[in-house]
PDB file of C-alpha atoms in Angstrom:
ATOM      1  CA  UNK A   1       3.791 -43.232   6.084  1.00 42.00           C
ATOM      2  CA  UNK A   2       5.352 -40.591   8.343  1.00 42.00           C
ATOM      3  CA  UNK A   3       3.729 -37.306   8.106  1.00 41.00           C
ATOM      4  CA  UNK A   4       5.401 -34.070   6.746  1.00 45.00           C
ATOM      5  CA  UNK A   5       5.200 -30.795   7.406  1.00 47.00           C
ATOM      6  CA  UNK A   6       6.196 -29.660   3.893  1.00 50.00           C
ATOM      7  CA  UNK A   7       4.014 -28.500   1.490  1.00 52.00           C
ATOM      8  CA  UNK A   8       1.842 -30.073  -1.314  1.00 49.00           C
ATOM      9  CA  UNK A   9       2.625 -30.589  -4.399  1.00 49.00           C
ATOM     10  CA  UNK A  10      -0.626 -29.294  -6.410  1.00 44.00           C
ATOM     11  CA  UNK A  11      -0.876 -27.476  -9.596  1.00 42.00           C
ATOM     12  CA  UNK A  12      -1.943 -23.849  -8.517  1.00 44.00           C
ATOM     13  CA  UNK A  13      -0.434 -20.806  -8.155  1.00 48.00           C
ATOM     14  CA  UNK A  14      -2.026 -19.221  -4.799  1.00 51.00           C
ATOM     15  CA  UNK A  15       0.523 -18.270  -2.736  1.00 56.00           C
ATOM     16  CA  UNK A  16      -2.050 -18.285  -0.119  1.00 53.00           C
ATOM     17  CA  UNK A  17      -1.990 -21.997  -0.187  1.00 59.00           C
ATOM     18  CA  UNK A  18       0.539 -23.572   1.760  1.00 69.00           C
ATOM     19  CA  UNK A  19       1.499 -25.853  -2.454  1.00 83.00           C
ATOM     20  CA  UNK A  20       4.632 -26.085  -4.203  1.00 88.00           C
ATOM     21  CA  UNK A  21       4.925 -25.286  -7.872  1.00 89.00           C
ATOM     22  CA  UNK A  22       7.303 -26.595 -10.300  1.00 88.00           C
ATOM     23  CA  UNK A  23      10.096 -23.943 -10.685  1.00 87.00           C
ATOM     24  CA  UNK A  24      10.554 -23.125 -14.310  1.00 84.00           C
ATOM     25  CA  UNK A  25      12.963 -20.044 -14.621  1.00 87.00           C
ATOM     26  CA  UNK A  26      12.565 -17.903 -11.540  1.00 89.00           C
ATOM     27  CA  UNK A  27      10.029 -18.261  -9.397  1.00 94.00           C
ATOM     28  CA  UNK A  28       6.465 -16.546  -9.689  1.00 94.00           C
ATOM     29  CA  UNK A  29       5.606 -13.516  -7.642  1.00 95.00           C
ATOM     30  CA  UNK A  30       4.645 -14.193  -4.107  1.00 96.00           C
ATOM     31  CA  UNK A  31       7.040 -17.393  -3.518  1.00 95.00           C
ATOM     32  CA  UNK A  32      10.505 -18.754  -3.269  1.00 95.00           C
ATOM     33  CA  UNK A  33      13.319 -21.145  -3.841  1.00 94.00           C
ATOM     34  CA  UNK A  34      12.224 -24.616  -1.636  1.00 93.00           C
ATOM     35  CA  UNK A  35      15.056 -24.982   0.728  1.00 91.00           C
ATOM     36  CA  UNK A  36      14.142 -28.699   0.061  1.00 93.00           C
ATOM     37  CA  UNK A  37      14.403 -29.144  -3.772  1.00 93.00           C
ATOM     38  CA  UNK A  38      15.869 -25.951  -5.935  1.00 92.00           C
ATOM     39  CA  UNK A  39      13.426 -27.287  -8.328  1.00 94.00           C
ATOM     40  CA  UNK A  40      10.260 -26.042  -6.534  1.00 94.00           C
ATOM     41  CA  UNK A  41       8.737 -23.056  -5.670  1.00 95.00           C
ATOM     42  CA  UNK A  42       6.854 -22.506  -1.733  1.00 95.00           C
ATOM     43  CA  UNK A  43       5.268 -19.656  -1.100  1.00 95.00           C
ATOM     44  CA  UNK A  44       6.395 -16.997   0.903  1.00 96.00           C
ATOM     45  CA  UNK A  45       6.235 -17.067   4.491  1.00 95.00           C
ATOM     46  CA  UNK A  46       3.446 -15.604   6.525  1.00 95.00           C
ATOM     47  CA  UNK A  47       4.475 -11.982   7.189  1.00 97.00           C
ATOM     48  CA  UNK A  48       6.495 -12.143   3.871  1.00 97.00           C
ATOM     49  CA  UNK A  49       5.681 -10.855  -0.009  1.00 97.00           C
ATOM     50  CA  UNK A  50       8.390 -10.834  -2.299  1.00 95.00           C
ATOM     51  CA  UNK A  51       8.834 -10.656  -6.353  1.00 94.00           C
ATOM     52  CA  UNK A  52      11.469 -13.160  -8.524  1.00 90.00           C
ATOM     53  CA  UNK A  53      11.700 -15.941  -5.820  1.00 92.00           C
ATOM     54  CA  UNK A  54      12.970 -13.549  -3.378  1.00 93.00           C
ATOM     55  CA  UNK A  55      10.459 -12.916  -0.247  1.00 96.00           C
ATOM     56  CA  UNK A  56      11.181 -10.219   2.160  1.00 97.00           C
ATOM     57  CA  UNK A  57       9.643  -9.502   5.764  1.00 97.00           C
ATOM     58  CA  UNK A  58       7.044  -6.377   5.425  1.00 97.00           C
ATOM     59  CA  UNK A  59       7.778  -3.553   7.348  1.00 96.00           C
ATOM     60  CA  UNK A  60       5.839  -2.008  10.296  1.00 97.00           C
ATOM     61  CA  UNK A  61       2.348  -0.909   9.501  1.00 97.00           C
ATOM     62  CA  UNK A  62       2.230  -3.497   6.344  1.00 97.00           C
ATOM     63  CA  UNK A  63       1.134  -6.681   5.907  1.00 97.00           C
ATOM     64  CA  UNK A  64       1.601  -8.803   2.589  1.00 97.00           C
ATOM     65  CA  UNK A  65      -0.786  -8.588  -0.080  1.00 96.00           C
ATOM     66  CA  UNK A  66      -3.272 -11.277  -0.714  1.00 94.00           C
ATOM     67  CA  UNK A  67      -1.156 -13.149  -3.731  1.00 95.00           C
ATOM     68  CA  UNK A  68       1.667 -12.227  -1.450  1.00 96.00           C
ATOM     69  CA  UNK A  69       3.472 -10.261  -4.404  1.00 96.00           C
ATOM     70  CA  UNK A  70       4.055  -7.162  -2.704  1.00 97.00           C
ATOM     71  CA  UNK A  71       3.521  -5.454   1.187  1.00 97.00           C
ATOM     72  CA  UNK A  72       0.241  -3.079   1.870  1.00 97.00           C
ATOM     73  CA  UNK A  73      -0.102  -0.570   4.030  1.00 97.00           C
ATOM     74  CA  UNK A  74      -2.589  -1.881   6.627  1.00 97.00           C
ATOM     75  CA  UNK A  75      -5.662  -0.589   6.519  1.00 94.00           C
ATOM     76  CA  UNK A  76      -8.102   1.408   9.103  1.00 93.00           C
ATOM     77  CA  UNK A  77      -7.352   2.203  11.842  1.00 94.00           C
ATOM     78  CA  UNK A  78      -5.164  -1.083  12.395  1.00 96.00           C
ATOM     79  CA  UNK A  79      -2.163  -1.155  13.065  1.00 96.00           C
ATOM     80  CA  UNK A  80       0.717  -3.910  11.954  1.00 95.00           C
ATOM     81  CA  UNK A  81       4.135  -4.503  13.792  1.00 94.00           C
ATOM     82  CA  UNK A  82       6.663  -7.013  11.860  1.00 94.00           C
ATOM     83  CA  UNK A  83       4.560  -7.446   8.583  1.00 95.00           C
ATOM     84  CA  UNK A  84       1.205  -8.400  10.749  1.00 96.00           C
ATOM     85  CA  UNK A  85      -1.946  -5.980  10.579  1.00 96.00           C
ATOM     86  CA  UNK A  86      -3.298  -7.270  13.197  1.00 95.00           C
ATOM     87  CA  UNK A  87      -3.932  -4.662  16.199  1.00 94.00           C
ATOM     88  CA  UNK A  88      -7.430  -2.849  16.071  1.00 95.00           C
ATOM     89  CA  UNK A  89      -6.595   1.149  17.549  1.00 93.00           C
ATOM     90  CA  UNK A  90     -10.337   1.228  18.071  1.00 87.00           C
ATOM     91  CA  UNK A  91      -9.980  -1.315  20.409  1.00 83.00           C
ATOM     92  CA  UNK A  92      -8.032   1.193  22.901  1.00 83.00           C
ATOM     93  CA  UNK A  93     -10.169   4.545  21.870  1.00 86.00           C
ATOM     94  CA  UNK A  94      -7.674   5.229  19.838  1.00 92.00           C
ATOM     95  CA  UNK A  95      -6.589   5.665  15.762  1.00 93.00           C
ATOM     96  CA  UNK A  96      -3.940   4.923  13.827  1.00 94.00           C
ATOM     97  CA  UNK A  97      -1.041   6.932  12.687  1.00 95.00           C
ATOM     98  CA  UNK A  98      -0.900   7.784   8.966  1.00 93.00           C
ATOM     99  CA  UNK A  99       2.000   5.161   9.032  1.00 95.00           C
ATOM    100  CA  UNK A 100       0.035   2.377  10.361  1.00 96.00           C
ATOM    101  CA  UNK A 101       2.304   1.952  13.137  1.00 95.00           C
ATOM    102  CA  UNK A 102       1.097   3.462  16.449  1.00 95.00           C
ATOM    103  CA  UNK A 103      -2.561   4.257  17.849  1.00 94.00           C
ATOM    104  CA  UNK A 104      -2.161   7.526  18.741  1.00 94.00           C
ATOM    105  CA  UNK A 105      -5.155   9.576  20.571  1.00 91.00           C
ATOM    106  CA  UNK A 106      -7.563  10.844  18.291  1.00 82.00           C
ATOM    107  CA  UNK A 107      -6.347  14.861  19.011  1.00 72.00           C
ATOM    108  CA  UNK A 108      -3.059  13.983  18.282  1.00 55.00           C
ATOM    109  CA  UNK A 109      -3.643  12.958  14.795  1.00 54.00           C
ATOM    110  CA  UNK A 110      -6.219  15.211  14.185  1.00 55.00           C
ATOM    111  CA  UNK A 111      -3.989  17.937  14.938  1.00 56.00           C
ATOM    112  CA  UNK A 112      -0.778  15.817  12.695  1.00 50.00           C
ATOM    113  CA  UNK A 113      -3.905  16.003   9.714  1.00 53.00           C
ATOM    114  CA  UNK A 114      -4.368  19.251   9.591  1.00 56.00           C
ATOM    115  CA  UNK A 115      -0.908  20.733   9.500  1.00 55.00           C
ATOM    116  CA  UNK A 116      -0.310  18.209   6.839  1.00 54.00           C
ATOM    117  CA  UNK A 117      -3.325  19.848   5.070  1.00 53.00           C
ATOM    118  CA  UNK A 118      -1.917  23.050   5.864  1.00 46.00           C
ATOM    119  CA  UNK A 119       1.504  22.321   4.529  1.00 51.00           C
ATOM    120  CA  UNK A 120       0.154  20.458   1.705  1.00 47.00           C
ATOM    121  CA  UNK A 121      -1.973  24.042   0.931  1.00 45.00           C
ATOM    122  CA  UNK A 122       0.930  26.525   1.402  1.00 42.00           C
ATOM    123  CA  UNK A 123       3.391  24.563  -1.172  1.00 43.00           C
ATOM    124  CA  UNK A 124       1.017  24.644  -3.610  1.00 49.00           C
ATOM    125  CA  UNK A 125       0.202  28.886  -3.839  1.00 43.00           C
TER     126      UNK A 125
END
């Protein structure tokens, strides 16, 4: 038997799982057509969440959720680049940006915080 690199065939619905589901309609939340058989459903690719059987690549500063439905913001002070939180700011001294995208030095955002708080006060009186 030659081995594959394609997914099993199992009856679950974890998209965390590298399985294929029968497709029945359009596919669940978190995976996609099977460029193999239209009649199957893969989950989406690492880096990927997607709704319908479509499965986009998450932005910077997201990664995909855990049933790979939708993309989250990364969280901490990590930081994500092409739908990967995966970069610790503490690491470097630093902290994150509010977007998740940059470690920036502490002052910086510090400074970023409280004119947002600022702001934030001012528009509401």
């Amino acid at each position: 038997e030659t081995p594959t690199s394609a997914p099993t065939l199992a009856p679950t619905e974890s998209p965390t799982q590298n399985v294929l589901i029968p497709k029945s309609g359009a596919c669940p939340d978190g995976y996609q057509v099977w460029d193999e058989d239209p009649l199957f459903c893969e989950p989406c690719p690492e880096r990927q969440a997607g709704t319908l059987g479509n499965c986009v690549e998450c932005g910077d500063g997201k990664e995909p959720s855990e049933d790979r439905s939708t993309c989250v913001l990364c969280g901490g002070d990590i930081i994500g680049v092409g739908g990967s939180c995966d970069i610790d700011c503490g690491d470097t001294d630093k902290i994150s940006n509010e977007l998740h995208t940059e470690c920036v030095e502490a002052q910086a955002a510090e400074s970023w915080y409280e004119t947002s708080e600022f702001d934030a006060i001012i528009s509401i009186l």
